[in-house]
Amino acid sequence: MLTNKRLILSHFWLAFIVFGAALVLGAWQMFERSPLNAWHFNPEFYYRSVTAHGSAMGYVFPTLIAMGFGYAITEASLEKPLVGRRWAWAGFFLVAVGAVVAMIPVSLGLASVLYTFYPPMVGNPFYYIGVVMVVVGSWIWVALMPINMAVWKRENPDKPVPLAMFANVAGSYLWGWTAVGAALEIIFQILPVALGLKSTIDAGLARVFFSWTLHAIVYFWLIPTYIAYYTILPRAIGGRLYSDAMARISFILFVVVAMPIGVHHLFADPQVGAGFKFMHSVFTGLVALPTLLTVFTICASAEIASRLRGGRGAFGWVRALPWQNPILLATALSLVMLGFGGAGGLINMSYQLDASVHNTQWITGHFHLIFGGAIVIMYFAIAYDLWPHLTGRALESFGLMRTQLWLWFTGMIVTTFPWHYVGILGMPRRMAFYDYANPAISPQAFSVSMSAVGGLMLLTSGVLFLIVLIRGQRAPASEAGAYRFSVPLHMPARIPVALNSFGLWLALMIGLTVVNYGYPIAQLMVLNETNVPAVYVGASR
Amino acid sequence: MAVETDHGIGEAVAARIERRWATLSIVIVGVLVGMATFIGIHQATMPQGRVETADPGTLHLSGEFIESNLGSAVEADGSVTVRAIGQQYSFTPQCVVVPLETPINFRATSADVVHGLLIEGTNINTMLVPGYVSVLPIRFKALGEHVMPCQEFCGIGHQGMWGKVKVVDKTEFLNRTAAKRRLTCVD
C-alpha cells in the first residue's frame, strides 16, 4: 500500500539523475588519467571533477536511495501511510537544494578539495554548507523512520516489527550517528576557517573525525542492498527467507560495530597511536561477521526457492533457479562482487597488509567494487522491483534489464581488477595524470587503459538503466497490486525484545564509539600546537 | 498433524545448520584477527607507537627539520636517520639516498597541507600530516632506484609530486658521509 508514490518517486528520480551525471564524470576521469589520452587538460579540471563525482556518489545518490526506499518500506511493510509526510518533503528539498549549493562552487573550481575535504586545504564555504544541508535533510528521514516504527508498535503491541522496517530503522540510526563525525569536523573545524573567522585548523583531528563517518557511511550505503537481499529476493524468485532472526542479528551487528572501526583509514597516520589502531583493526574484523551470516542466509533462501521449483542435487539446484529474473541475476552478480570486495576488505583490515596498498589505486578499486559494484547493482534491482508499484505501469524490458546488469557487472570487473593490480604495483591515488614514459610507471599503462575501457562499459550500462526506467514511465497503465516483502520459512512464534527494538543496541553503538574514539579525540583536542595555518584553494584571498 | 511435526523438525534442522555456520564465521574472523595480532607482536610490525608533533610554521627556523638537517645521517650506533619534508608540490630532499641492509629510521612531516609518501616496490607507506611527525623503521634489501610519489591529494599540483629513493652499497654510503654530515642523491 504505497500512498506517497510521488514522494518516493521523486527521491529515486533525483538520485538516478545525480548518479547519471556523476557517472559521466567518472568515465571521463578514467579516460583522462589513462595513456589513451594523449593531451592533458588542466589538472585542476580533474580534481574539480573528482570532487563533484565523490560528493554526488558518496553523499547525494545513496542518501536519496536510502530515503526513498525507506519511505517505500515504511508504507508497504507497516501497511499504513507515512507519518510526517510534510517533513519528508522538506527533507527532500533540503537534500536537493543542498546538492545544488554544494555543486556551484565545485563546478566553478572554488572547492576542489575532494569529497573527503582534506583540511588544512579549505575551499568555498558554500561547498560545506551544501553538504551540511544534504546531511540535515537526511536527518529528517533519520528521525521519521523510528517515529513511524514507534507509532506502528503502539498500534500493534503484540506483533513483531516487519523485518524490512526493522532493518530500515537500523540503517537510519546508523546514518544518524555516523554522520556526526563529519558534521563535527565541518561545523567546528572547517566552516569557521572557510568563513574567515579562524585561520588555523588541526588537520590530524579533522582526519580522526572524518574517519568516524568515512567507514560507517559505507554500511549506510549497504543497508538498502542488504534489505533487498533479505526481503525482496526470496519473494521475487518464489521462495522463502531462510531465517528472520539471523537477518535481524546481521542488521543489529552493523549498527553496533560499524562505527568504532574507522581508524583503519588512519593506519598510516601519525596522529593516532598504535593501541587504538589495533582496537579498530580488531573491530573491523568483527564487521565481516554480518556479511558472512548474510551470504549464508541468502544462498540458503535461493536454494529453498530452487527446490520448490524442482531443483535437485547438492549443486544442481543452482541451475534450476529462475535466471531470467533480473532480481536474481542482480543479487548473484552482487554477491560475486561482494565476495571479491570483501576479501580485499579483509586485507585492508590488517595494518601490515594495508601498508603495501594504503592510498594506492588498490583502495580506489576496492571501494568501487563494493559500492559501485555490489551495492549499486542492487539499487538497480530495487528500482526495477519497485517501479511498477510507483508508476502504476508495467516494467517489461526484461532482456534490456539483464543486458544492463551484465554490462554493469562486467564493466565493474574490467574497471576494478586492473585497478587493484596497479595498486599492488604502488600506483598512487587521486592523480590527474601519470608520466607513462617513466620506466618505473610504464608497466602500469596497460592496466590503466583497461580500467578506462571498463569505465566506458559502466557508462553504457548506466544509460541503459535510465532507458529502462524511462520506458517504464511511458508504458500503458497496469495495476501492480500490493507491494510485498518475503516471508520467512519458519515464522518465529515470538521474537525476543532484543530483536524487536533498538534501545540496547543504540547504547552499545554510542558506548563503543566513545570507547574507541573518545581518547584519540580528547588527546588531539588538548594538543593545541598542532593547529596549522589553513591553505585556501580556488579563489584568491 | 504429520505436517506440523515435519515443520517442527525442519525448523530445528534449519536452526542447527545456521548455528554451525555462525560458529564457523566467528572462527574465521577470530583466526584472521589472531593472525594479524600475532604477526604484529611477533614480527614487531606495529604502527607508529606514539604521537610526535612539529609546528609547520617554524619548521624551517628551528628543530630537527631545518634545511641543513634534512637528508640521510649516520648515527653513533651505525643506524641511519632520514629526515624529509613534504610541501606543495615536492619533497625535500627530492631524492633520498640510503644504504643497503641497514636499519633506517625515517622521520618526515609536512610543511603545509596533508601529503603522503610511498616507495614503489616496497611496503613503505605513510601519511605526512602537518603538525605531526611520521616515524617509520625501514630497511632495504636490494640495490636500485625507487619512485616515491605523494599518495594523498595535496592540491592541483599533486600529480607532479614524485620523489626518488636511491639504495646504494653500504661502504659507498659511508664513504660519502665522511665528506658530508647529511646526504642526498646530489651530494
XYZ file of C-alpha atoms in Angstrom:
728
model
C 0.000 0.000 0.000
C 2.078 2.877 -1.280
C 0.241 6.162 -0.814
C 3.061 8.683 -1.180
C 4.207 7.495 -4.586
C 5.261 10.932 -5.757
C 7.462 11.433 -2.722
C 9.202 8.107 -3.238
C 9.493 8.507 -6.983
C 10.973 11.993 -6.589
C 13.712 10.584 -4.367
C 14.529 7.821 -6.813
C 14.497 10.058 -9.879
C 16.689 12.720 -8.326
C 19.044 10.003 -7.093
C 19.394 8.475 -10.541
C 19.789 11.838 -12.284
C 22.627 12.704 -9.888
C 24.047 9.219 -10.412
C 23.958 9.618 -14.208
C 25.772 12.956 -14.107
C 28.419 11.664 -11.697
C 28.861 8.545 -13.837
C 29.739 10.696 -16.860
C 32.374 12.483 -14.780
C 33.736 9.169 -13.515
C 34.087 7.741 -17.014
C 35.811 10.935 -18.168
C 38.245 10.742 -15.248
C 39.126 7.150 -16.120
C 39.935 8.244 -19.650
C 41.685 11.478 -18.714
C 44.277 9.810 -16.492
C 44.884 6.825 -18.770
C 47.529 6.598 -21.511
C 44.654 6.629 -24.034
C 44.511 10.371 -23.520
C 47.481 11.934 -25.294
C 46.562 15.523 -24.471
C 46.260 16.539 -20.887
C 43.720 19.011 -19.679
C 44.346 21.484 -16.941
C 44.795 19.123 -13.968
C 42.543 21.406 -11.952
C 39.574 20.193 -14.046
C 40.361 16.655 -12.980
C 40.265 17.497 -9.265
C 37.096 19.536 -9.761
C 35.571 16.501 -11.412
C 36.738 14.120 -8.678
C 35.237 16.432 -6.047
C 31.907 16.501 -7.875
C 31.936 12.757 -8.597
C 32.742 11.855 -4.999
C 30.300 14.286 -3.412
C 27.467 13.208 -5.709
C 28.120 9.471 -5.473
C 29.027 9.455 -1.788
C 26.658 11.963 -0.208
C 23.709 12.581 -2.516
C 22.944 9.444 -4.550
C 22.929 6.713 -1.854
C 21.297 9.047 0.672
C 18.369 9.674 -1.658
C 18.059 5.931 -2.362
C 18.048 5.106 1.356
C 15.447 7.823 1.984
C 13.144 6.934 -0.916
C 13.410 3.195 -0.295
C 12.923 3.839 3.424
C 9.631 5.661 2.817
C 8.501 2.855 0.496
C 9.362 0.239 3.127
C 7.522 2.194 5.820
C 4.288 2.330 3.861
C 4.466 -1.153 2.344
C 5.596 -3.118 5.381
C 3.612 -1.277 8.063
C 0.615 -1.086 5.701
C -0.240 2.469 6.633
C 0.541 5.915 5.226
C 3.778 7.582 6.242
C 3.644 9.719 9.371
C 5.294 13.106 8.747
C 4.737 13.437 5.005
C 5.406 17.177 5.018
C 8.638 16.705 6.910
C 9.688 14.111 4.373
C 9.146 16.602 1.552
C 11.107 19.206 3.497
C 13.966 16.713 3.827
C 13.859 16.015 0.102
C 14.079 19.694 -0.794
C 16.909 20.259 1.675
C 18.895 17.482 0.010
C 18.096 18.787 -3.481
C 18.929 22.416 -2.681
C 21.991 21.375 -0.672
C 23.314 19.398 -3.628
C 22.981 22.429 -5.895
C 24.505 24.803 -3.317
C 27.492 22.467 -2.936
C 27.980 21.855 -6.643
C 28.058 25.507 -7.737
C 31.400 26.351 -6.052
C 32.772 22.943 -7.038
C 31.983 23.453 -10.705
C 33.493 26.950 -10.544
C 36.701 25.432 -9.222
C 36.378 27.153 -5.839
C 36.283 23.971 -3.769
C 38.479 21.343 -5.400
C 39.174 19.645 -2.077
C 37.633 16.226 -2.959
C 34.654 14.869 -1.067
C 36.934 13.894 1.805
C 37.631 17.639 2.439
C 41.347 17.412 3.324
C 41.881 20.300 5.680
C 44.074 22.339 6.099
C 43.057 22.880 2.472
C 39.863 24.896 2.689
C 37.510 25.748 -0.164
C 34.499 27.993 -0.653
C 32.158 27.877 2.380
C 29.116 27.148 0.229
C 30.510 23.732 -0.646
C 30.490 22.733 3.012
C 27.174 24.447 3.679
C 25.639 22.478 0.790
C 26.964 19.210 2.189
C 25.577 20.079 5.627
C 22.171 20.780 4.050
C 22.211 17.357 2.396
C 23.034 15.720 5.723
C 20.435 17.722 7.656
C 17.835 16.789 5.026
C 18.703 13.143 5.517
C 18.482 13.552 9.300
C 14.791 14.356 8.855
C 14.484 10.879 7.364
C 16.586 9.531 10.257
C 14.014 10.973 12.672
C 10.958 9.879 10.682
C 11.875 6.196 10.433
C 11.967 5.411 14.199
C 8.901 7.633 14.726
C 6.929 5.614 12.196
C 8.086 2.391 13.805
C 7.092 3.644 17.266
C 3.646 4.718 16.079
C 3.074 1.332 14.478
C 4.313 -0.514 17.565
C 1.870 1.381 19.730
C -0.968 0.364 17.409
C 0.240 -3.245 17.162
C 1.644 -4.045 20.607
C 1.782 -7.823 20.118
C 3.219 -8.040 16.617
C 6.911 -8.101 15.727
C 8.115 -5.188 13.601
C 8.343 -6.428 9.977
C 11.927 -7.305 9.081
C 12.154 -4.743 6.260
C 11.123 -1.937 8.617
C 13.396 -3.170 11.387
C 16.370 -3.134 9.001
C 15.346 0.236 7.602
C 15.269 1.776 11.085
C 18.649 0.174 11.798
C 20.004 1.945 8.712
C 18.554 5.268 9.822
C 20.127 5.029 13.291
C 23.426 4.006 11.765
C 23.476 7.013 9.445
C 22.253 9.421 12.125
C 25.190 8.579 14.359
C 27.904 8.102 11.761
C 27.214 11.447 10.106
C 28.039 13.122 13.439
C 31.800 12.713 12.849
C 31.921 14.686 9.600
C 29.331 17.130 10.954
C 31.617 17.955 13.912
C 34.537 18.357 11.518
C 32.652 20.714 9.202
C 30.806 22.760 11.806
C 33.520 23.200 14.421
C 36.688 22.969 12.352
C 36.275 23.723 8.646
C 33.395 26.198 8.403
C 34.863 28.733 10.887
C 38.009 28.744 8.734
C 36.117 28.810 5.416
C 34.094 31.783 6.668
C 37.262 33.576 7.718
C 36.579 33.535 11.466
C 39.677 31.442 12.146
C 42.864 30.837 10.222
C 44.232 27.636 11.742
C 42.958 24.094 11.904
C 44.095 20.763 13.352
C 44.363 18.537 10.288
C 45.054 15.429 12.364
C 41.928 15.883 14.487
C 39.892 16.560 11.344
C 41.062 13.269 9.864
C 40.027 11.410 13.016
C 36.540 12.987 12.947
C 36.194 12.178 9.277
C 37.210 8.554 9.742
C 34.266 8.175 12.149
C 31.974 8.956 9.216
C 34.013 7.602 6.350
C 33.870 3.975 7.187
C 30.384 3.523 8.565
C 28.943 5.576 5.702
C 29.684 2.508 3.573
C 27.338 0.439 5.745
C 24.688 3.128 5.362
C 25.071 2.703 1.581
C 24.984 -1.055 2.070
C 21.813 -1.341 4.170
C 19.316 -0.870 1.281
C 21.234 -3.568 -0.603
C 21.011 -5.980 2.315
C 17.335 -5.171 2.773
C 16.844 -6.104 -0.866
C 18.755 -9.373 -0.385
C 16.636 -10.359 2.598
C 13.195 -9.018 1.821
C 12.960 -8.719 -1.981
C 14.971 -11.573 -3.483
C 13.232 -14.561 -1.807
C 9.813 -13.190 -2.750
C 10.900 -12.281 -6.287
C 12.040 -15.832 -7.055
C 9.103 -17.521 -5.365
C 10.880 -18.745 -2.243
C 11.062 -18.054 1.450
C 13.576 -16.240 3.628
C 15.674 -18.873 5.409
C 15.817 -17.090 8.742
C 14.173 -13.977 10.095
C 16.126 -13.881 13.361
C 19.551 -14.124 11.728
C 18.617 -11.250 9.433
C 17.815 -9.091 12.459
C 21.082 -10.084 14.119
C 23.011 -9.064 10.996
C 21.461 -5.602 10.902
C 21.991 -5.156 14.621
C 25.658 -6.110 14.225
C 26.063 -3.393 11.606
C 24.585 -0.795 13.935
C 26.860 -1.828 16.794
C 30.229 -2.407 15.112
C 30.148 -0.160 12.038
C 31.339 2.965 13.874
C 34.195 2.024 16.200
C 36.378 0.840 13.299
C 37.003 3.983 11.235
C 40.597 4.452 12.372
C 41.579 1.672 9.962
C 41.543 4.509 7.413
C 44.308 6.105 9.502
C 46.665 3.145 9.890
C 49.398 5.165 8.137
C 48.647 8.403 10.016
C 50.969 9.862 12.664
C 48.279 11.415 14.890
C 46.818 8.185 16.309
C 48.880 5.784 18.419
C 49.323 2.054 17.841
C 46.913 0.947 20.585
C 43.793 2.441 19.069
C 44.828 1.362 15.583
C 44.940 -2.180 16.961
C 41.489 -1.853 18.578
C 39.952 -0.586 15.363
C 41.648 -3.328 13.366
C 40.036 -5.984 15.587
C 36.592 -4.384 15.326
C 36.991 -4.189 11.552
C 37.336 -7.964 11.621
C 34.042 -8.215 13.506
C 32.161 -6.282 10.868
C 32.833 -9.141 8.431
C 30.508 -11.238 10.592
C 27.134 -9.817 9.474
C 28.224 -10.202 5.862
C 29.239 -13.841 6.346
C 25.868 -14.506 8.016
C 24.036 -12.712 5.213
C 25.720 -14.628 2.416
C 24.697 -17.900 4.063
C 21.078 -16.866 4.615
C 20.658 -15.506 1.083
C 22.170 -18.563 -0.593
C 20.012 -20.817 1.592
C 16.916 -18.786 0.682
C 17.753 -19.127 -3.005
C 18.146 -22.886 -2.521
C 14.679 -23.069 -0.970
C 13.219 -21.268 -3.975
C 15.039 -23.592 -6.334
C 13.931 -26.781 -4.550
C 10.337 -25.531 -4.596
C 10.735 -25.295 -8.381
C 12.079 -28.848 -8.570
C 15.801 -28.153 -8.253
C 17.795 -31.222 -7.104
C 21.251 -32.284 -6.083
C 23.941 -30.704 -3.923
C 24.718 -28.085 -6.579
C 22.206 -28.935 -9.293
C 19.666 -26.632 -7.650
C 21.672 -23.634 -8.826
C 20.691 -24.416 -12.418
C 17.002 -24.646 -11.550
C 16.921 -21.050 -10.331
C 14.897 -18.587 -12.441
C 17.926 -16.915 -14.047
C 15.655 -14.893 -16.335
C 14.606 -12.900 -13.293
C 16.586 -9.625 -13.114
C 16.375 -9.522 -9.303
C 18.032 -12.929 -9.021
C 20.638 -12.004 -11.608
C 21.430 -8.732 -9.846
C 21.724 -10.483 -6.468
C 24.017 -13.193 -7.827
C 26.300 -10.667 -9.528
C 26.199 -8.500 -6.426
C 27.284 -11.413 -4.215
C 30.205 -12.214 -6.530
C 31.421 -8.605 -6.319
C 30.790 -8.576 -2.574
C 32.955 -11.694 -2.290
C 35.920 -10.156 -4.089
C 35.451 -6.772 -2.457
C 35.036 -8.321 0.974
C 38.223 -10.352 0.561
C 40.007 -7.114 -0.352
C 38.480 -5.514 2.725
C 39.864 -8.224 4.985
C 43.289 -7.443 3.508
C 42.874 -3.729 4.237
C 41.806 -4.560 7.787
C 45.295 -5.604 8.924
C 47.778 -2.773 9.174
C 50.626 -4.963 7.986
C 48.987 -5.667 4.625
C 47.452 -2.216 4.495
C 50.934 -0.679 4.396
C 51.512 -2.112 0.930
C 48.232 -0.804 -0.503
C 47.369 2.294 1.558
C 46.356 5.214 -0.697
C 47.189 3.287 -3.829
C 44.800 2.514 -6.667
C 44.040 -0.736 -4.812
C 41.833 1.233 -2.418
C 40.002 3.004 -5.237
C 39.438 -0.386 -6.853
C 38.257 -1.835 -3.543
C 35.549 0.686 -2.763
C 34.346 0.924 -6.340
C 33.906 -2.847 -6.360
C 31.978 -2.806 -3.069
C 29.949 0.360 -3.510
C 29.734 0.818 -7.283
C 29.516 -2.934 -7.789
C 27.865 -4.949 -5.042
C 25.757 -2.106 -3.623
C 24.694 -0.069 -6.657
C 23.704 -3.110 -8.730
C 21.118 -3.830 -6.001
C 19.920 -0.217 -6.190
C 19.126 -1.030 -9.831
C 17.299 -4.153 -8.686
C 15.325 -2.186 -6.081
C 14.282 0.322 -8.743
C 13.277 -2.450 -11.166
C 11.257 -4.136 -8.431
C 9.552 -1.009 -7.119
C 8.972 0.870 -10.361
C 5.673 -0.769 -11.413
C 4.290 -0.082 -7.928
C 5.371 3.556 -8.038
C 4.375 4.406 -11.588
C 1.352 2.123 -11.933
C 2.883 0.977 -15.215
C 4.474 -2.356 -16.037
C 8.239 -2.602 -16.488
C 8.665 -5.189 -19.193
C 12.065 -4.711 -20.834
C 13.449 -7.794 -19.067
C 16.004 -8.516 -21.780
C 17.319 -4.970 -21.570
C 17.458 -5.212 -17.780
C 19.553 -8.371 -17.937
C 21.898 -6.813 -20.514
C 22.209 -3.742 -18.330
C 23.027 -5.797 -15.215
C 25.571 -7.995 -17.012
C 27.196 -4.929 -18.549
C 27.424 -3.248 -15.167
C 28.984 -6.346 -13.624
C 31.456 -6.874 -16.474
C 32.308 -3.184 -16.573
C 32.923 -3.134 -12.843
C 35.224 -6.169 -13.003
C 37.136 -4.767 -16.001
C 37.496 -1.439 -14.186
C 38.419 -2.610 -10.711
C 40.583 -5.698 -11.214
C 43.339 -3.804 -13.099
C 42.866 -1.022 -10.552
C 43.665 -3.423 -7.725
C 46.655 -4.718 -9.679
C 48.309 -1.332 -10.310
C 47.674 -0.578 -6.641
C 49.830 -3.521 -5.660
C 52.486 -2.132 -8.001
C 52.295 1.052 -5.917
C 50.388 3.450 -8.167
C 49.200 6.375 -6.014
C 45.571 7.539 -5.923
C 43.945 10.796 -6.941
C 46.397 11.961 -9.583
C 45.243 13.837 -12.682
C 47.803 12.102 -14.873
C 50.922 9.962 -14.814
C 54.175 10.042 -16.722
C 53.828 6.718 -18.525
C 57.157 7.360 -20.262
C 58.887 6.840 -16.915
C 60.200 3.254 -16.872
C 59.050 2.906 -13.246
C 55.462 3.713 -14.262
C 55.182 2.353 -17.812
C 54.326 -1.248 -16.709
C 51.096 0.180 -15.253
C 49.952 1.776 -18.512
C 48.090 -1.193 -19.987
C 46.095 -1.851 -16.822
C 45.051 1.786 -16.553
C 43.832 1.686 -20.168
C 41.805 -1.407 -19.352
C 40.165 0.366 -16.423
C 39.223 3.202 -18.767
C 37.501 0.711 -21.095
C 35.637 -0.652 -18.057
C 34.555 2.892 -17.228
C 33.032 3.221 -20.676
C 31.126 -0.053 -20.195
C 29.760 1.246 -16.899
C 28.641 4.453 -18.561
C 26.833 2.459 -21.266
C 25.151 0.331 -18.612
C 24.074 3.465 -16.742
C 22.469 4.840 -19.905
C 20.628 1.530 -20.467
C 19.362 1.666 -16.892
C 17.865 5.112 -17.397
C 16.307 3.951 -20.681
C 14.585 1.053 -18.880
C 13.160 3.421 -16.270
C 12.024 5.998 -18.811
C 10.352 3.254 -20.860
C 8.603 2.172 -17.675
C 7.278 5.692 -17.169
C 5.768 5.614 -20.662
C 4.273 2.117 -20.605
C 0.479 1.695 -20.537
C -1.061 1.742 -17.077
C -1.431 -1.578 -15.273
C -2.187 -2.458 -11.675
C 0.848 -3.973 -9.941
C -1.017 -4.999 -6.783
C 0.207 -4.521 -3.238
C 3.956 -4.334 -2.697
C 5.068 -7.294 -0.566
C 8.224 -8.432 1.155
C 9.426 -12.002 1.501
C 8.030 -14.276 4.190
C 10.335 -16.306 6.438
C 10.422 -20.079 6.049
C 9.587 -20.607 9.696
C 7.584 -17.754 11.100
C 9.037 -17.298 14.566
C 6.422 -17.891 17.268
C 7.749 -14.935 19.219
C 10.603 -12.516 18.750
C 12.774 -11.598 21.720
C 12.527 -7.942 22.716
C 16.198 -7.503 21.821
C 15.488 -8.413 18.196
C 12.460 -6.179 18.002
C 13.803 -2.921 19.451
C 16.959 -0.852 19.442
C 17.498 0.536 22.951
C 20.274 -1.829 23.954
C 21.966 -1.684 20.547
C 21.968 2.094 20.398
C 23.555 2.195 23.841
C 26.244 -0.206 22.585
C 26.706 1.763 19.364
C 27.297 5.023 21.206
C 29.250 3.366 24.000
C 31.671 1.579 21.686
C 32.188 4.712 19.617
C 33.032 6.653 22.771
C 35.417 3.910 23.940
C 37.204 3.651 20.593
C 37.178 7.331 19.632
C 36.961 9.180 22.938
C 40.618 9.054 23.883
C 42.158 9.813 20.433
C 39.798 12.770 20.009
C 40.342 14.097 23.532
C 44.117 13.742 23.185
C 44.178 15.735 19.945
C 41.788 18.360 21.292
C 44.099 19.246 24.180
C 47.087 19.333 21.817
C 46.989 22.970 20.738
C 50.324 23.243 18.956
C 49.036 21.082 16.131
C 46.693 23.760 14.807
C 48.247 24.644 11.474
C 47.596 27.507 9.043
C 44.789 26.869 6.583
C 45.621 26.785 2.876
C 42.785 28.283 0.863
C 42.116 26.754 -2.539
C 40.460 28.234 -5.587
C 39.638 31.904 -5.068
C 42.469 34.309 -4.405
C 42.006 35.835 -0.978
C -0.585 -33.383 12.319
C 2.249 -35.085 10.445
C 2.871 -31.850 8.553
C 3.133 -29.986 11.834
C 5.785 -32.388 13.087
C 7.736 -32.169 9.825
C 7.636 -28.440 10.098
C 8.958 -28.606 13.633
C 11.802 -30.917 12.613
C 12.606 -28.761 9.604
C 12.813 -25.703 11.806
C 15.146 -27.430 14.232
C 17.378 -28.581 11.363
C 17.423 -25.100 9.850
C 18.348 -23.562 13.178
C 21.128 -26.114 13.742
C 22.736 -25.567 10.322
C 22.511 -21.833 10.843
C 24.180 -22.057 14.241
C 27.004 -24.097 12.719
C 27.601 -21.508 10.053
C 27.531 -18.694 12.603
C 30.118 -20.562 14.677
C 32.297 -21.115 11.622
C 32.021 -17.406 10.737
C 33.132 -16.414 14.210
C 36.074 -18.829 13.950
C 37.089 -17.379 10.541
C 37.054 -13.839 11.876
C 38.840 -14.953 15.047
C 41.630 -16.635 13.069
C 42.128 -13.574 10.841
C 42.275 -11.180 13.775
C 44.511 -13.604 15.668
C 46.905 -13.810 12.730
C 47.158 -10.045 12.437
C 47.727 -9.740 16.174
C 50.359 -12.477 16.271
C 52.300 -11.081 13.311
C 52.026 -7.575 14.708
C 53.555 -8.529 18.033
C 55.867 -11.337 16.944
C 57.431 -9.559 13.979
C 57.125 -6.123 15.575
C 55.208 -4.660 12.642
C 53.075 -2.431 14.814
C 52.267 1.052 13.546
C 53.969 4.107 14.981
C 53.670 3.856 18.751
C 53.360 7.425 19.925
C 52.226 10.770 18.606
C 55.005 13.328 17.953
C 54.422 16.913 16.886
C 56.241 19.548 14.808
C 54.986 23.073 14.111
C 54.944 23.677 10.330
C 55.150 27.426 10.989
C 58.652 27.162 12.464
C 59.933 24.014 10.720
C 62.450 25.988 8.678
C 63.700 28.025 11.631
C 64.437 25.552 14.381
C 64.234 21.912 15.364
C 65.174 18.754 13.531
C 63.533 19.704 10.223
C 65.662 22.782 9.398
C 67.024 22.556 5.859
C 70.627 21.757 6.810
C 69.417 18.769 8.832
C 67.354 17.129 6.058
C 68.645 14.033 4.269
C 70.385 10.883 5.473
C 72.695 10.876 8.512
C 74.676 8.104 10.192
C 74.024 7.730 13.913
C 76.550 6.675 16.566
C 75.094 3.136 16.685
C 75.575 2.624 12.927
C 71.924 3.088 12.044
C 70.814 5.786 9.641
C 68.261 8.523 10.194
C 66.498 10.039 7.189
C 64.644 13.305 7.660
C 62.361 14.650 4.953
C 59.638 17.223 4.403
C 56.705 17.218 2.003
C 55.351 20.515 0.699
C 53.187 21.610 -2.252
C 54.445 20.013 -4.592
C 57.789 18.397 -3.825
C 59.790 16.567 -1.219
C 62.946 17.857 0.432
C 65.247 16.159 -0.299
C 63.695 15.358 -3.650
C 65.940 12.291 -3.920
C 66.735 10.324 -0.771
C 69.897 8.194 -0.683
C 70.006 5.227 1.707
C 72.451 2.353 2.354
C 71.650 -1.306 1.742
C 70.871 -3.682 4.646
C 70.984 -1.013 7.328
C 68.312 -0.191 9.904
C 66.938 3.188 8.885
C 64.789 5.473 10.980
C 62.626 7.538 8.654
C 61.241 10.790 10.102
C 59.096 13.078 7.982
C 56.470 15.782 8.255
C 54.578 18.267 6.121
C 55.216 21.980 5.810
C 51.736 22.909 4.598
C 48.840 20.528 3.760
C 48.317 16.781 4.144
C 50.697 14.763 1.975
C 51.738 11.154 1.951
C 54.547 9.109 0.574
C 55.006 5.596 -0.592
C 58.082 3.975 -2.044
C 57.085 1.814 -5.005
C 58.359 -1.730 -4.893
C 58.421 -1.705 -1.073
C 55.877 -1.747 1.743
C 56.935 1.713 2.906
C 53.887 3.916 3.063
C 52.952 6.748 5.397
C 50.906 9.908 5.679
C 52.502 13.311 6.252
C 50.110 15.413 8.313
C 51.128 18.997 9.116
C 51.713 19.341 12.834
C 52.752 15.718 13.306
C 55.897 13.692 12.703
C 55.640 10.351 10.913
C 58.192 7.830 12.173
C 58.935 4.659 10.245
C 61.585 1.958 10.775
C 62.696 0.742 7.347
C 65.339 -1.441 5.733
C 66.228 -2.018 2.084
C 67.227 -5.469 0.873
C 68.155 -4.678 -2.740
C 70.174 -2.044 -4.578
C 68.383 0.201 -7.038
C 66.141 3.174 -7.503
C 62.517 3.589 -6.490
C 59.982 6.278 -7.268
C 58.411 7.916 -4.216
C 55.119 9.602 -5.141
C 52.950 11.670 -2.832
C 49.915 9.397 -2.331
C 47.468 11.922 -0.860
C 45.646 14.693 -2.718
C 47.506 17.891 -1.793
C 46.225 20.413 -4.333
C 46.215 20.959 -8.078
C 49.896 20.110 -8.483
C 49.571 16.755 -6.719
C 50.249 14.725 -9.887
C 53.696 16.315 -10.154
C 54.877 15.418 -6.665
C 57.210 12.489 -7.226
C 60.395 11.957 -5.251
C 63.023 9.266 -5.609
C 64.881 6.847 -3.384
C 68.290 5.524 -4.305
C 69.602 2.475 -2.463
C 73.403 2.314 -2.594
C 76.064 -0.001 -1.254
C 76.785 0.453 2.446
C 80.526 1.244 2.080
C 79.830 3.736 -0.702
C 77.276 5.395 1.546
C 79.709 5.550 4.489
C 82.477 6.967 2.279
C 80.160 9.729 1.179
C 79.124 10.554 4.733
C 82.782 11.132 5.585
C 82.677 14.264 3.460
C 79.217 15.483 4.451
C 77.082 15.195 7.535
C 73.721 14.987 5.716
C 73.438 13.135 2.416
C 71.081 13.414 -0.533
C 71.427 11.941 -4.051
C 73.120 15.072 -5.367
C 75.907 15.234 -2.774
